[in-house]
XYZ file of C-alpha atoms in Angstrom:
649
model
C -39.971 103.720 -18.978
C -42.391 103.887 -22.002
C -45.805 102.665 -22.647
C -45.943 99.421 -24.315
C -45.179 100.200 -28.260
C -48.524 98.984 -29.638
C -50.697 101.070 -27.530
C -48.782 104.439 -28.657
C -48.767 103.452 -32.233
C -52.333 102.558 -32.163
C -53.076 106.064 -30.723
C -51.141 107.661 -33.758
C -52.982 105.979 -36.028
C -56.703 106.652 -34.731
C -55.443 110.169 -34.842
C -54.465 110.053 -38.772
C -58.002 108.176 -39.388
C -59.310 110.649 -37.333
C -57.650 113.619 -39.652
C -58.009 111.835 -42.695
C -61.854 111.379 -42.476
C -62.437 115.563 -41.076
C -60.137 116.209 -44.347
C -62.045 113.690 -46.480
C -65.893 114.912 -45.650
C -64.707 118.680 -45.816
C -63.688 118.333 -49.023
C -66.331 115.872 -50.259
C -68.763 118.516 -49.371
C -66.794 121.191 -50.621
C -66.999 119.398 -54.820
C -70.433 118.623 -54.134
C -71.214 122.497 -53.437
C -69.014 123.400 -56.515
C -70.505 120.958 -58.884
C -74.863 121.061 -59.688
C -77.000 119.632 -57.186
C -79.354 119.150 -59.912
C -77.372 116.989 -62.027
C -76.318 114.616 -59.043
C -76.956 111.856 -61.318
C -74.324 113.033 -63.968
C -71.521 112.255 -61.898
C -72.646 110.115 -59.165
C -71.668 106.399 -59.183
C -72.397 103.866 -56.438
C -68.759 101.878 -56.002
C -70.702 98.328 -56.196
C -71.894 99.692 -60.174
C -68.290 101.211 -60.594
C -67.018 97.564 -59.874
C -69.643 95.925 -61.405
C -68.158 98.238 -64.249
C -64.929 97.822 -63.502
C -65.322 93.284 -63.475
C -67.330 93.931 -66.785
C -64.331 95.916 -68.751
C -61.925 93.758 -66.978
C -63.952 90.962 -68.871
C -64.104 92.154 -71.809
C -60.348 92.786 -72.089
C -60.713 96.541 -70.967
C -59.964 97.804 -67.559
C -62.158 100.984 -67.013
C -63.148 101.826 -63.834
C -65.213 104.285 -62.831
C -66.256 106.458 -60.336
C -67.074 109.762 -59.212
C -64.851 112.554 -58.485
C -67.080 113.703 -55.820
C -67.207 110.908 -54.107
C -63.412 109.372 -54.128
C -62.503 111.874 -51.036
C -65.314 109.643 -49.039
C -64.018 106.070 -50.905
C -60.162 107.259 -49.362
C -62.261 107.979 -45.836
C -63.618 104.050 -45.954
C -60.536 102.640 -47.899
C -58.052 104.533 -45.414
C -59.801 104.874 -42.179
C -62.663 102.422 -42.560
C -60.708 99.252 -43.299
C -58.155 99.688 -40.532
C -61.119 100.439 -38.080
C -62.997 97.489 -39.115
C -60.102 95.064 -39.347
C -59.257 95.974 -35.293
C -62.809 95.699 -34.490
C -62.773 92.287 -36.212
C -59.703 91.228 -33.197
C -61.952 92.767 -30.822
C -64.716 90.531 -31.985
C -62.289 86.981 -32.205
C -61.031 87.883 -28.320
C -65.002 88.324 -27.338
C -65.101 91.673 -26.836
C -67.902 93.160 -27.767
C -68.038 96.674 -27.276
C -70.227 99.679 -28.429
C -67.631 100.244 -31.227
C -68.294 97.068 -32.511
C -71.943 98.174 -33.959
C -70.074 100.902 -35.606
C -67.772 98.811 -37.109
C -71.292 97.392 -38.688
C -72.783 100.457 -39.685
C -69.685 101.481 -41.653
C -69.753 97.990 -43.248
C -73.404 98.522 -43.899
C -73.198 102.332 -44.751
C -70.597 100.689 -47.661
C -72.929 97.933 -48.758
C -76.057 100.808 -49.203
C -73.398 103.184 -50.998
C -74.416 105.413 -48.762
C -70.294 107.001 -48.182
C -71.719 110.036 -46.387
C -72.909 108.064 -43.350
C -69.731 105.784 -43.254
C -67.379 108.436 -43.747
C -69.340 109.963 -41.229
C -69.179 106.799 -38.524
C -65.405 106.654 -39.353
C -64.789 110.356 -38.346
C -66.967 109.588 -35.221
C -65.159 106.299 -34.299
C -61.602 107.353 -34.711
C -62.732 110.529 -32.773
C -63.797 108.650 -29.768
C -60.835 106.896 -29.784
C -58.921 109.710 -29.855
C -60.691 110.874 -26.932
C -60.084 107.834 -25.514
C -56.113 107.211 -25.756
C -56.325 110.970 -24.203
C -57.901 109.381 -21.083
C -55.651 107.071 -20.684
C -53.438 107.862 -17.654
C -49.758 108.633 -18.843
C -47.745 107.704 -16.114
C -44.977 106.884 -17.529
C -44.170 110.400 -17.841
C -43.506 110.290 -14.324
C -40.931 108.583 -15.024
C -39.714 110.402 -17.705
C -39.964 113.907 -15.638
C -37.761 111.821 -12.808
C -35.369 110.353 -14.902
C -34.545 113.635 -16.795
C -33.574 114.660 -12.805
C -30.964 112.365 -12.649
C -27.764 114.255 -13.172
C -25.889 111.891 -15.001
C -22.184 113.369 -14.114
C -20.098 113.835 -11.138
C -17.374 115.691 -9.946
C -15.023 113.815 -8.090
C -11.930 115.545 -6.153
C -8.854 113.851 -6.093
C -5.607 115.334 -4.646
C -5.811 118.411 -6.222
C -7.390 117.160 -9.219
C -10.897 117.407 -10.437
C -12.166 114.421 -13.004
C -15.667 113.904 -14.079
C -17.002 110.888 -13.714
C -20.189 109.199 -14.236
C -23.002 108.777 -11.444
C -23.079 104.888 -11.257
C -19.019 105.685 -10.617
C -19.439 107.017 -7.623
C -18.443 105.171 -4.514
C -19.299 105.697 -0.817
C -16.473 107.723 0.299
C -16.105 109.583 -2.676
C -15.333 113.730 -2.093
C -17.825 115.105 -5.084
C -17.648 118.722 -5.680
C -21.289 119.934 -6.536
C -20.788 123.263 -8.478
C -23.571 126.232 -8.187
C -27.075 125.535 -9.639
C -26.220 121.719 -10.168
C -28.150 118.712 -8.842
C -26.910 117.010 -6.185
C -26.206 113.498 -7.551
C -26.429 111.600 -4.689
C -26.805 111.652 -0.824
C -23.952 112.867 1.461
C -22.296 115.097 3.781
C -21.302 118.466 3.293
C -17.831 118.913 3.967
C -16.732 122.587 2.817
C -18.601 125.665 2.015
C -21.823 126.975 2.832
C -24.977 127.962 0.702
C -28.126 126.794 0.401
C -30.255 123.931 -1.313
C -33.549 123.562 -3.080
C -35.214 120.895 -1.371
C -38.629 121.511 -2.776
C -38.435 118.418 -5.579
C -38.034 115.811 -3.167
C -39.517 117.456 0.365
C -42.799 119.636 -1.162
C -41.883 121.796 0.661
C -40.796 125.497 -0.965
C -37.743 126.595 1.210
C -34.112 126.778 0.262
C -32.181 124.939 3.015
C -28.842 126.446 4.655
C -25.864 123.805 4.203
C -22.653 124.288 6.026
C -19.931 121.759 7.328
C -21.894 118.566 8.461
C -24.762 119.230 7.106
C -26.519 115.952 5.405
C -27.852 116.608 1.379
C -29.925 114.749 -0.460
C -29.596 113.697 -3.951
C -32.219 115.420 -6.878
C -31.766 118.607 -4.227
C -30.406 121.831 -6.736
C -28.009 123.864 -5.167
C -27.704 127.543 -4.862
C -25.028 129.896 -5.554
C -21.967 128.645 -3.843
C -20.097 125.569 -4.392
C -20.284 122.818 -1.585
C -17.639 120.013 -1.628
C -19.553 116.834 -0.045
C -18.607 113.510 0.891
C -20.775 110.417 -1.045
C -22.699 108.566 2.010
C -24.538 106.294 -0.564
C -24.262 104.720 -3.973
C -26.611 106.596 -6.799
C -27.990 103.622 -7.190
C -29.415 103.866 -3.151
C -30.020 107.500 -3.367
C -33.392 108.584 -1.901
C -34.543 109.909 -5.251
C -33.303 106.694 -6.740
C -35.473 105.181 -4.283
C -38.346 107.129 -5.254
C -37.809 106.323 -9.015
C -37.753 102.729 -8.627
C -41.043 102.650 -6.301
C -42.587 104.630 -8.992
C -41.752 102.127 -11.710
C -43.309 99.303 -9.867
C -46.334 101.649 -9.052
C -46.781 102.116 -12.916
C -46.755 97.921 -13.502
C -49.429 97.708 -10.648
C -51.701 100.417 -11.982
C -55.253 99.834 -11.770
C -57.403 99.266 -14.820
C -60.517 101.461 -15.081
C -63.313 99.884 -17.276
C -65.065 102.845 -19.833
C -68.709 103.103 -18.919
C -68.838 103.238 -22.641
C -68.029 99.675 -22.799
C -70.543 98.615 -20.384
C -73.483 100.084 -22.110
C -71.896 98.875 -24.971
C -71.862 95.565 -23.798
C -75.631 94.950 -23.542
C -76.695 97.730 -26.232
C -74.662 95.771 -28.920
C -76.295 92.299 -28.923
C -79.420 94.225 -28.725
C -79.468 95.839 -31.245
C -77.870 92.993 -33.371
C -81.181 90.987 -32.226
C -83.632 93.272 -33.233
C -81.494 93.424 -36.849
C -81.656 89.980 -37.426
C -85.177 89.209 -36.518
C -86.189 92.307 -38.761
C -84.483 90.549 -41.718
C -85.646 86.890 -40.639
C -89.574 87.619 -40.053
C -89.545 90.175 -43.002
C -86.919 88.119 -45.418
C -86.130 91.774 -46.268
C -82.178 92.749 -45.777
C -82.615 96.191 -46.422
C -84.498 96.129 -42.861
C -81.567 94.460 -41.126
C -79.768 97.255 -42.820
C -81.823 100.081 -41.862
C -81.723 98.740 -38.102
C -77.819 98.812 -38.172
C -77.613 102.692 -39.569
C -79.914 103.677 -36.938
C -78.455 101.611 -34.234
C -75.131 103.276 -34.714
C -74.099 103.933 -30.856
C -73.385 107.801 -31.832
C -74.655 108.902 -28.083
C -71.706 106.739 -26.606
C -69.095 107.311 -28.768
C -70.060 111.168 -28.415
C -72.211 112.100 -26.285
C -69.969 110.416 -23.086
C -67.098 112.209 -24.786
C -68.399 115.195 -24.882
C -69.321 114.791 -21.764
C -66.509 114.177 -20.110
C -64.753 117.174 -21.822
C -67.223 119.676 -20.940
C -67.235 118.530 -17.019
C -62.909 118.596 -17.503
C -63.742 122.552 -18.545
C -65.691 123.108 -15.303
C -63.173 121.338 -13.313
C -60.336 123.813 -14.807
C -62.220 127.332 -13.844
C -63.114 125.568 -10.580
C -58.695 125.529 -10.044
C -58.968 121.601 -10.293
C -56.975 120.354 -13.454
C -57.776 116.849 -14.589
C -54.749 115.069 -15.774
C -56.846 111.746 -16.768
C -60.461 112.066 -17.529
C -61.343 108.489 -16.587
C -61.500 109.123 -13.343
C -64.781 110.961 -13.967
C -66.525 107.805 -14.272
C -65.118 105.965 -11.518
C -64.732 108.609 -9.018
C -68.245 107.770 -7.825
C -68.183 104.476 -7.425
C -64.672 104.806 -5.143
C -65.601 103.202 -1.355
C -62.049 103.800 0.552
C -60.794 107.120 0.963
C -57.323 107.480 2.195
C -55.575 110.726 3.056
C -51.907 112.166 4.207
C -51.437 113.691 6.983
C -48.755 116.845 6.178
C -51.056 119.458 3.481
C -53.982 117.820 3.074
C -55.910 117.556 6.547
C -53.674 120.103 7.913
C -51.644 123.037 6.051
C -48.425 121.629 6.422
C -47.394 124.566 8.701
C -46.101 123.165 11.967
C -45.969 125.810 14.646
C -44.124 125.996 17.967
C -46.659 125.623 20.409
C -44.595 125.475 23.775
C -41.423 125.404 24.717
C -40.665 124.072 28.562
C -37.481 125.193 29.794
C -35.717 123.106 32.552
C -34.537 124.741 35.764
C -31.213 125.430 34.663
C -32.511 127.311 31.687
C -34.538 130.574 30.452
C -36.607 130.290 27.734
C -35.400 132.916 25.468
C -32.052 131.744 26.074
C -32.751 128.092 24.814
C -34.547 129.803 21.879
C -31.675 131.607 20.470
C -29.195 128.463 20.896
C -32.088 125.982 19.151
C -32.667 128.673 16.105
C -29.608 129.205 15.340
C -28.986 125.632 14.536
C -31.987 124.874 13.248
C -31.808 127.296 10.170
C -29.286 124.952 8.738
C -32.018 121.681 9.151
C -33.762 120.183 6.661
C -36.759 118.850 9.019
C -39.983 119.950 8.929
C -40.305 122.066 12.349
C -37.036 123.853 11.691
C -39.079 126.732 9.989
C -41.130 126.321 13.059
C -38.502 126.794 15.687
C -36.809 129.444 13.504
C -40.099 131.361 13.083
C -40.470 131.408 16.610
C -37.130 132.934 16.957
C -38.110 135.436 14.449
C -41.201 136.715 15.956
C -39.411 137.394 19.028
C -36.486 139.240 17.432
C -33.672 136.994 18.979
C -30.239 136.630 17.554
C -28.790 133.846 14.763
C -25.389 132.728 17.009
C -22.345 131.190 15.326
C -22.856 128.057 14.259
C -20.089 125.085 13.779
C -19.932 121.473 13.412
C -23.167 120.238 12.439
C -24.513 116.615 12.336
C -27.961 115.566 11.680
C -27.992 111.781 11.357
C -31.375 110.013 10.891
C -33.274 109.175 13.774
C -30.268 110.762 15.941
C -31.508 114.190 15.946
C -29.428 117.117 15.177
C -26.103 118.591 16.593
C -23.958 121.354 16.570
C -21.533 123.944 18.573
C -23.723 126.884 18.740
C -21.753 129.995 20.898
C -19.002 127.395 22.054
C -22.064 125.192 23.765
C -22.760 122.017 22.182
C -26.429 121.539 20.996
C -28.316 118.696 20.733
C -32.404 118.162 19.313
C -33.545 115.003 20.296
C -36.197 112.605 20.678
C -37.642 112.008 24.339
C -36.768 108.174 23.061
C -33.471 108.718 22.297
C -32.874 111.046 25.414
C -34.239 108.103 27.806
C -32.384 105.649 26.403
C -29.219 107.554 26.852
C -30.357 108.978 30.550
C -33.261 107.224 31.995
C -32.886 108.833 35.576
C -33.696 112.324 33.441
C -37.400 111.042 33.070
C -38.644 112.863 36.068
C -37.297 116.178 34.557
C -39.828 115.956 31.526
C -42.888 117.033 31.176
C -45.712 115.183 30.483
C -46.204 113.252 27.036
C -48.829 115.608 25.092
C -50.557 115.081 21.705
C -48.880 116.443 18.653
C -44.880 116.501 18.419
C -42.229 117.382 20.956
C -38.722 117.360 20.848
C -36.148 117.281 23.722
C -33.241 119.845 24.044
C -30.137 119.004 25.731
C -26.821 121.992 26.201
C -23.686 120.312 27.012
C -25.136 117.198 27.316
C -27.650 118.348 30.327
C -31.657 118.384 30.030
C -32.206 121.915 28.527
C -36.250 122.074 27.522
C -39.062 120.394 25.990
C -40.362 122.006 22.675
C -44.020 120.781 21.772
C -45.228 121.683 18.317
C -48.591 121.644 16.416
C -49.791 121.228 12.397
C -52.650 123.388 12.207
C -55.832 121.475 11.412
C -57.868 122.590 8.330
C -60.884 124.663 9.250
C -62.716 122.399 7.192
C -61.377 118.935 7.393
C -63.297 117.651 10.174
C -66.886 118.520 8.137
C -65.684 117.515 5.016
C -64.382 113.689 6.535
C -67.729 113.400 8.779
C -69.891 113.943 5.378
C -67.855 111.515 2.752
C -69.885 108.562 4.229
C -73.135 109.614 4.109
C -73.162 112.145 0.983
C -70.354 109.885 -1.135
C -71.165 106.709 0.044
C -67.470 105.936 1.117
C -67.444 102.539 3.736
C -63.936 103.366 4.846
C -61.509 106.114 5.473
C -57.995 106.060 6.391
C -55.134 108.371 7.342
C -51.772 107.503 6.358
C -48.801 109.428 7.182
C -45.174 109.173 7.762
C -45.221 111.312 10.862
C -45.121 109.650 14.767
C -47.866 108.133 16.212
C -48.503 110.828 18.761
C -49.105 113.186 15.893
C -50.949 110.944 13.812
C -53.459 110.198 16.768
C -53.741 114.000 17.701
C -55.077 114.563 14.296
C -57.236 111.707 13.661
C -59.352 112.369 16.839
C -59.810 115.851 15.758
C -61.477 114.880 12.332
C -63.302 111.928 13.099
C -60.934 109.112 11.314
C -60.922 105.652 12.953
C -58.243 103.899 10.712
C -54.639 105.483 11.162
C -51.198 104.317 9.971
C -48.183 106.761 11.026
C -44.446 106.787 10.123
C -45.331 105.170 6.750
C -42.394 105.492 4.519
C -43.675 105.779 0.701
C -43.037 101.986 0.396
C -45.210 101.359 3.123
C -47.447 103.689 1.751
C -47.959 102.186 -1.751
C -48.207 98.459 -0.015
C -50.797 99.828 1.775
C -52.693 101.586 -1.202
C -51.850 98.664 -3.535
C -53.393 96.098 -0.710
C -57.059 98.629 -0.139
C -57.125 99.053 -3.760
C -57.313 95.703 -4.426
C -60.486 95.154 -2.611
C -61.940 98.350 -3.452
C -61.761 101.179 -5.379
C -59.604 104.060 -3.780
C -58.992 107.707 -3.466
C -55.523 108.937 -2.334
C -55.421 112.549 -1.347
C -51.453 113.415 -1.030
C -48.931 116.839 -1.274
C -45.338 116.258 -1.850
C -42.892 113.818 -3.971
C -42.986 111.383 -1.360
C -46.898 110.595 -2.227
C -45.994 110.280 -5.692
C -45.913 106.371 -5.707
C -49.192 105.988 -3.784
C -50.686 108.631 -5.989
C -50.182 106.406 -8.918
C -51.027 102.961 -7.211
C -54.608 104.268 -6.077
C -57.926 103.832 -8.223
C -57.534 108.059 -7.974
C -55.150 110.251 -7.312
C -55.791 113.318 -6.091
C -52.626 116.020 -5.239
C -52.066 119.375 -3.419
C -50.820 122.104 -5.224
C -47.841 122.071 -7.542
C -45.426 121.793 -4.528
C -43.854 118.893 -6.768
C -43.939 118.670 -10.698
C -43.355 114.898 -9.888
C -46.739 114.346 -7.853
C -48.685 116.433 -9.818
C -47.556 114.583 -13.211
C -48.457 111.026 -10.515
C -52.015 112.598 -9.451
C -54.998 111.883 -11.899
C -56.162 115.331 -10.630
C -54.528 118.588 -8.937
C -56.360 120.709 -6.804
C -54.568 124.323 -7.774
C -56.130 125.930 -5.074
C -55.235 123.471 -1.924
C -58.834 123.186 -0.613
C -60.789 120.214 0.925
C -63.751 122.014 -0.772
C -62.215 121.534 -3.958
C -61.966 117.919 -3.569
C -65.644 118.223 -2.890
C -66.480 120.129 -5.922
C -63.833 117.176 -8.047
C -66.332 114.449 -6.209
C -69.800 116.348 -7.698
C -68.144 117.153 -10.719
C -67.314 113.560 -11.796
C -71.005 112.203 -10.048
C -72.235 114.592 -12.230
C -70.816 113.779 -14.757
C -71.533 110.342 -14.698
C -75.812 111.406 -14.431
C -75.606 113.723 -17.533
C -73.239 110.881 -19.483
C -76.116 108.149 -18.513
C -78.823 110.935 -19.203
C -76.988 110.728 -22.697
C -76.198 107.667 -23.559
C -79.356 106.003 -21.907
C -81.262 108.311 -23.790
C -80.114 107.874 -26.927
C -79.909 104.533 -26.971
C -83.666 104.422 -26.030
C -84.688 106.044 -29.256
C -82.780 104.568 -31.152
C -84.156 101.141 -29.979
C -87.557 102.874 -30.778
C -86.182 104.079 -34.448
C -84.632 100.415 -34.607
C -88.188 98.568 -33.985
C -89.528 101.336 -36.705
C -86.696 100.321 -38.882
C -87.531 96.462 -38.491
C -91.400 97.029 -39.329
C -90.322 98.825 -42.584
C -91.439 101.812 -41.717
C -87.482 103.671 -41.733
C -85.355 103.141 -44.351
C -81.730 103.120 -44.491
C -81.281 106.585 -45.342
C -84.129 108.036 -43.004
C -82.748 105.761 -40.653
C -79.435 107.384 -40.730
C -81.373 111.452 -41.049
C -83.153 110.128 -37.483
C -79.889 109.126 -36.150
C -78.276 112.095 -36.773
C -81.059 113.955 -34.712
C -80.399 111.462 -31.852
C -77.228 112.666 -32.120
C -77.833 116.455 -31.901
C -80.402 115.423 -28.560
C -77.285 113.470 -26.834
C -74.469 116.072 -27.763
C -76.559 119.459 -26.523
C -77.095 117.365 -23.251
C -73.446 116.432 -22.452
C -73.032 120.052 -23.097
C -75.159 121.233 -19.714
C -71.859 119.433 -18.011
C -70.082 122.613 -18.682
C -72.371 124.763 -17.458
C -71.772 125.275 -13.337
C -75.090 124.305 -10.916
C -75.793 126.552 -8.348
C -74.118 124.495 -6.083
C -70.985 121.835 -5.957
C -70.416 121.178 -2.522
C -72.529 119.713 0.159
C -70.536 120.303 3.281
C-alpha cells in the first residue's frame, strides 16, 4: 500500500519550489555582482512599471515589455514557486485553517506588491523549505508494507508424482507437497517432510538463530532457508500464513495511525490573527498602507518555519551519535506530552535471553540423563527456551543423541524419538489434563516459566526457566512518573501469566496483559491511544503492528528490518538509558523550539508595533526580520550540541 497520491505529489512539488527558488536567488545574486552596483538604476525595473509599460505599449498598438535581466531569475522564483504556494495557502484559508504559513503566503503577496523580489523570493525559498522539512516528518509507514510485501515469495514449487511444476502462491492448497529449494523463502506454513537443514527465523521471530529442521519439524512462512533443500507439506493457505497475518494487521495499523498536530501550527494559530490585527489597525488609524505593509514583511513567521526546523534537525543529529536513529522527527514534539507508556516483555525489560534455571528430575530419573534426551530434541525447536535448554546442555558438555520423528504442534508441546525413547515437552496444563493423579509428583508452581518432561509417556522432570531482568529496568519504570510525567504504565506481552507477573513485580508495573497475540496487542494500543497519547517500547516483527498503532514507537535493535522500518525511533544500542536520553532529547527539544519560536515571534510583535507607528518601513522591516532570523536559527542550533547530562535515572 501507498500513501494517498496527492500527499506524495504535493511533496514533489514543494521540493521543485524549493530548488527552483535556491537556483533562482543564487543566480539573481550572481548578475547583480557581475553587473555595477552603482548603476542599479540602469537596469532595474519594478514589475508593476514594467506592466504599467507593458498595458501602455499594448495601448498604443505596441507590445513592449520590459524588465530587468537581473531581476527575471527572482520574477520565475514568485511566478513559479510563489503562485503555487499562495494558491494552496488560499485552500488552506477557504477550509479555515489558518496556519503560520498563511502570514507567509502574505508577505510574499506583499513582498510582490512593494517590488521588493529579494524578500519574496526569499519567503518562497523559506516556505517551500519548511515544507520540505515537513513531508520529511511525516511518518512513512507504508514502507512497511512495501519492505513486507517484497517478502512475499510469489512462486511455489509443487511436487507431483515425480514431477515438479511451479505454481503461484495463492495456488497453493492445504495438502500441497512444496519443495522449498536452498536460500528460498518459505512461502507458507507447513511441515517438513524430507531433508534436514536449517532456517532463518530471525524476520518473523527477532530472534538471530538459524533453526535445525528435520522430518516433522513445523516452518513458518517469510522463514529463508539454508543450504539444503527441505520438501514440506502446506498446513495453511498463503493467504492464512503467519506472515500474511502480520501483513494484513499492519495494513489496518497504517489506516488507524494517529495524527500528530505540528507545534508549528499551534503557534501559528494564534501568532497569525495577531499579527493580521496589528496590520490592519496600523493601516486603519494611520490610513497609511505602506504601514499595513511594513507590519506583514516583518511579521513573516521566519522563527517557525525555521527556527523549529532547524531545531528539530539538530536534536535528530544528537539523537544519531547518541545510537538512537529517528525515523520520524515529529515525534520530537509530542514525545513529551505522551501520558501511557506501554512496554513488551521479551528485549525490552529483560534481554530476551531465557536461561535454564532448574531442572527437577523425578525419582525415576537423573538429571544429566534427562538433559541429554531434552537437548537433543530441542536443537531442532523453534521456541524461545530451546537455546536455553540446549545451552545448558552445552555448558555441561553432554551429548546431541539421534533424533527422529519430530512434532511440535501449537500449544501441544514438542515430540520426538530421541535414543529409541519417546520424548515429550509439555505444559504442566496439558500434562494434568492428560494425568491428573501425576499432580502430586510436581513440584511446586514457581514464578517465571516451567515446562514438564515426560519419557515414554511417564513423569520425567520439571524444567523452570528465567528471562534475565535488565539491571536497569526497575529504576528507569519507578522514575517515568515523576521525571516524565507519565499517569500510566503497562506491560504487554505474549508470554504466560506466570512469567508476565514474575516480571512485573520485579519492576514496579501495576497494569499487565500476558499471552497477547499482536492482534491483541494493537487492540490494546489502538484502545490506550485513543484516550491518550502513547509510547510503545517493542523488539521483534511481532511488535511491528503495535509499533505503528501507538502515538510513538520506539524499537530494539535491528533484530527485524520490519519493526525498525514500523518504529518512529530505534534504539541501536538496546538500552533503557537510551530511551531515557530519546525522552530528554525530544523535551529538549521542544524548550529550545519554544525558546525559538516564542522568541522570535516576540520581537517581531515589537518590530510589528514599530512598523504600525511608522517608525519601520517595509524594507527595514524586512533587514530587522532577517536579524530575527539569525537570533532564532543560532538558538535551534544549541539542540545539537550535547548537555552535560541526558538521563535522570
Amino acid at each position: 500500500m501507498t500513501k494517498p497520491q496527492p500527499t506524495t505529489t504535493r511533496s514533489k512539488s514543494e521540493n521543485i519550489i524549493a530548488l527552483i527558488s535556491l537556483l533562482g536567488i543564487t543566480i539573481f545574486l550572481l548578475l547583480r555582482y557581475a553587473f555595477d552596483i552603482g548603476h542599479e538604476h540602469h537596469y532595474s525595473l519594478s514589475l508593476k512599471a514594467s506592466l504599467t509599460s507593458a498595458l501602455n505599449s499594448l495601448y498604443e498598438g505596441q507590445f513592449i515589455y520590459q524588465i530587468s535581466l537581473v531581476e527575471l531569475p527572482l520574477i520565475a522564483v514568485l511566478v513559479l514557486g510563489g503562485v503555487p504556494l499562495v494558491y494552496q495557502l488560499i485552500m488552506k484559508l477557504a477550509r479555515g485553517d489558518f496556519g503560520a504559513d498563511m502570514l507567509a503566503g502574505l508577505s510574499i503577496v506583499t513582498a510582490v506588491w512593494l517590488d521588493e523580489y529579494l524578500a519574496g523570493s526569499l519567503v518562497v525559498l523559506m516556505l517551500s523549505g519548511g515544507a520540505v522539512l515537513e513531508s520529511y516528518a511525516v511518518k512513512k509507514a507504508s514502507s512497511v508494507l512495501e519492505a513486507l510485501a517484497n517478502r512475499m515469495p510469489s512462486i511455489a514449487h509443487r511436487k507431483l508424482n515425480d514431477a515438479l511444476i511451479d505454481i503461484g502462491t495463492e495456488q497453493v492448497i492445504i495438502g500441497d507437497t512444496l519443495l522449498i529449494l536452498p536460500h528460498e523463502i518459505c512461502p507458507v506454513d507447513g511441515t517438513v517432510l524430507e531433508g534436514s537443514g536449517t532456517m532463518d527465523e530471525s524476520y518473523l521471530t527477532g530472534e538471530p538463530y538459524l533453526m535445525s529442521k528435520i522430518t516433522g519439524s513445523q516452518v513458518l512462512s517469510g522463514a529463508i532457508n539454508g543450504d539444503s533443500a527441505l520438501t514440506i507439506r502446506a498446513d495453511k493457505l498463503a493467504v492464512d500464513s503467519r506472515y500474511a497475518k502480520i501483513m494484513e494487521v499492519m495494513h489496518s495499523s497504517e489506516q488507524h495511525r494517529p495524527k500528530l498536530r505540528r507545534l508549528g501550527d499551534q503557534l501559528g494559530a494564534l501568532y497569525t490573527p495577531l499579527a493580521i490585527v496589528i496590520a490592519v489597525l496600523a493601516w486603519t488609524m494611520s490610513g497609511d498602507v505602506i504601514r499595513f505593509l511594513a507590519v506583514l514583511v516583518i511579521a513573516t513567521p521566519c522563527p517557525l518555519l525555521i527556527g523549529i526546523p532547524v531545531t528539530i534537525i539538530s536534536s535528530i543529529s544528537l539523537a544519531a551519535r547518541r545510537e538512537i536513529i529517528i525515523k520520524n522527527p515529529a515525534i520530537l514534539e509530542t514525545i513529551g506530552t505522551c501520558k501511557t507508556a506501554i512496554f513488551d516483555k521479551t528485549g525490552t525489560l529483560t534481554y530476551g535471553r531465557p536461561s535454564l534455571t532448574a531442572l527437577i528430575p523425578g525419582a525415576a530419573y537423573a538429571e544429566q540423563e534427562v538433559l541429554t534426551l531434552i537437548a537433543s530434541l530441542e536443537r531442532y525447536s523453534k521456541h524461545p527456551l530451546s537455546s536455553a535448554i540446549v545451552n545448558a546442555a552445552e555448558k555441561s558438555a553432554l551429548p546431541s543423541l539421534s533424533v527422529a520423528n519430530i512434532t511440535e504442534l501449537p500449544g501441544q508441546g514438542l515430540k520426538g524419538n530421541v535414543a529409541g525413547k519417546r520424548i515429550q515437552i509439555t505444559s504442566r496444563k496439558n500434562f494434568l489434563a492428560l494425568q491428573p493423579e501425576a499432580l502430586a509428583d510436581l513440584p511446586p508452581v514457581s514464578g517465571g516459566l516451567e515446562c514438564i518432561v515426560l519419557i515414554d509417556d511417564a513423569y520425567a522432570a520439571t524444567l523452570q526457566f528465567r528471562d534475565e531482568v535488565r539491571t536497569d529496568s526497575s529504576s528507569f519504570i519507578n522514575h517515568l512518573m515523576p521525571s516524565h510525567l507519565f499517569d500510566k504504565v503497562m506491560l504487554v506481552s505474549g508470554d504466560r501469566e506466570s512469567e508476565v507477573r514474575y516480571l512485573a513485580e520485579q519492576v514496579g508495573i501495576e497494569h499487565i496483559y500476558f499471552s497477547q497475540s499482536p492482534e491483541q496487542k494493537l487492540d490494546l494500543v489502538r484502545a490506550e491511544t485513543r484516550t491518550a497519547k502513547t509510547v510503545f517500547l517493542g523488539d521483534g516483527i511481532n511488535d511491528a503492528p503495535a509499533l505503528t498503532a501507538a502515538t510513538i514507537g520506539i524499537a530494539f535493535g535491528q533484530n527485524s528490518d520490519i519493526t525498525g522500518e514500523s518504529a518512529d525511533a530505534v534504539i541501536m544500542d538496546s538500552s533503557l538509558l537510551k530511551v531515557d536520553e530519546l525522552f530528554h532529547i525530544g523535551e529538549r527539544m521542544r524548550t529550545i523550539a519554544l525558546q525559538s519560536a516564542l522568541g522570535g515571534m516576540t520581537l517581531s510583535a515589537i518590530g510589528m508595533v514599530f512598523a504600525g507607528l511608522g517608525y519601520l518601513s517595509p524594507v527595514a522591516g524586512a533587514v530587522t526580520q532577517e536579524v530575527i532570523d539569525v537570533f532564532a536559527v543560532l538558538n535551534a542550533l544549541r539542540a545539537a550540541i550535547p548537555p552535560k547530562s541526558l538521563s535522570d535515572f
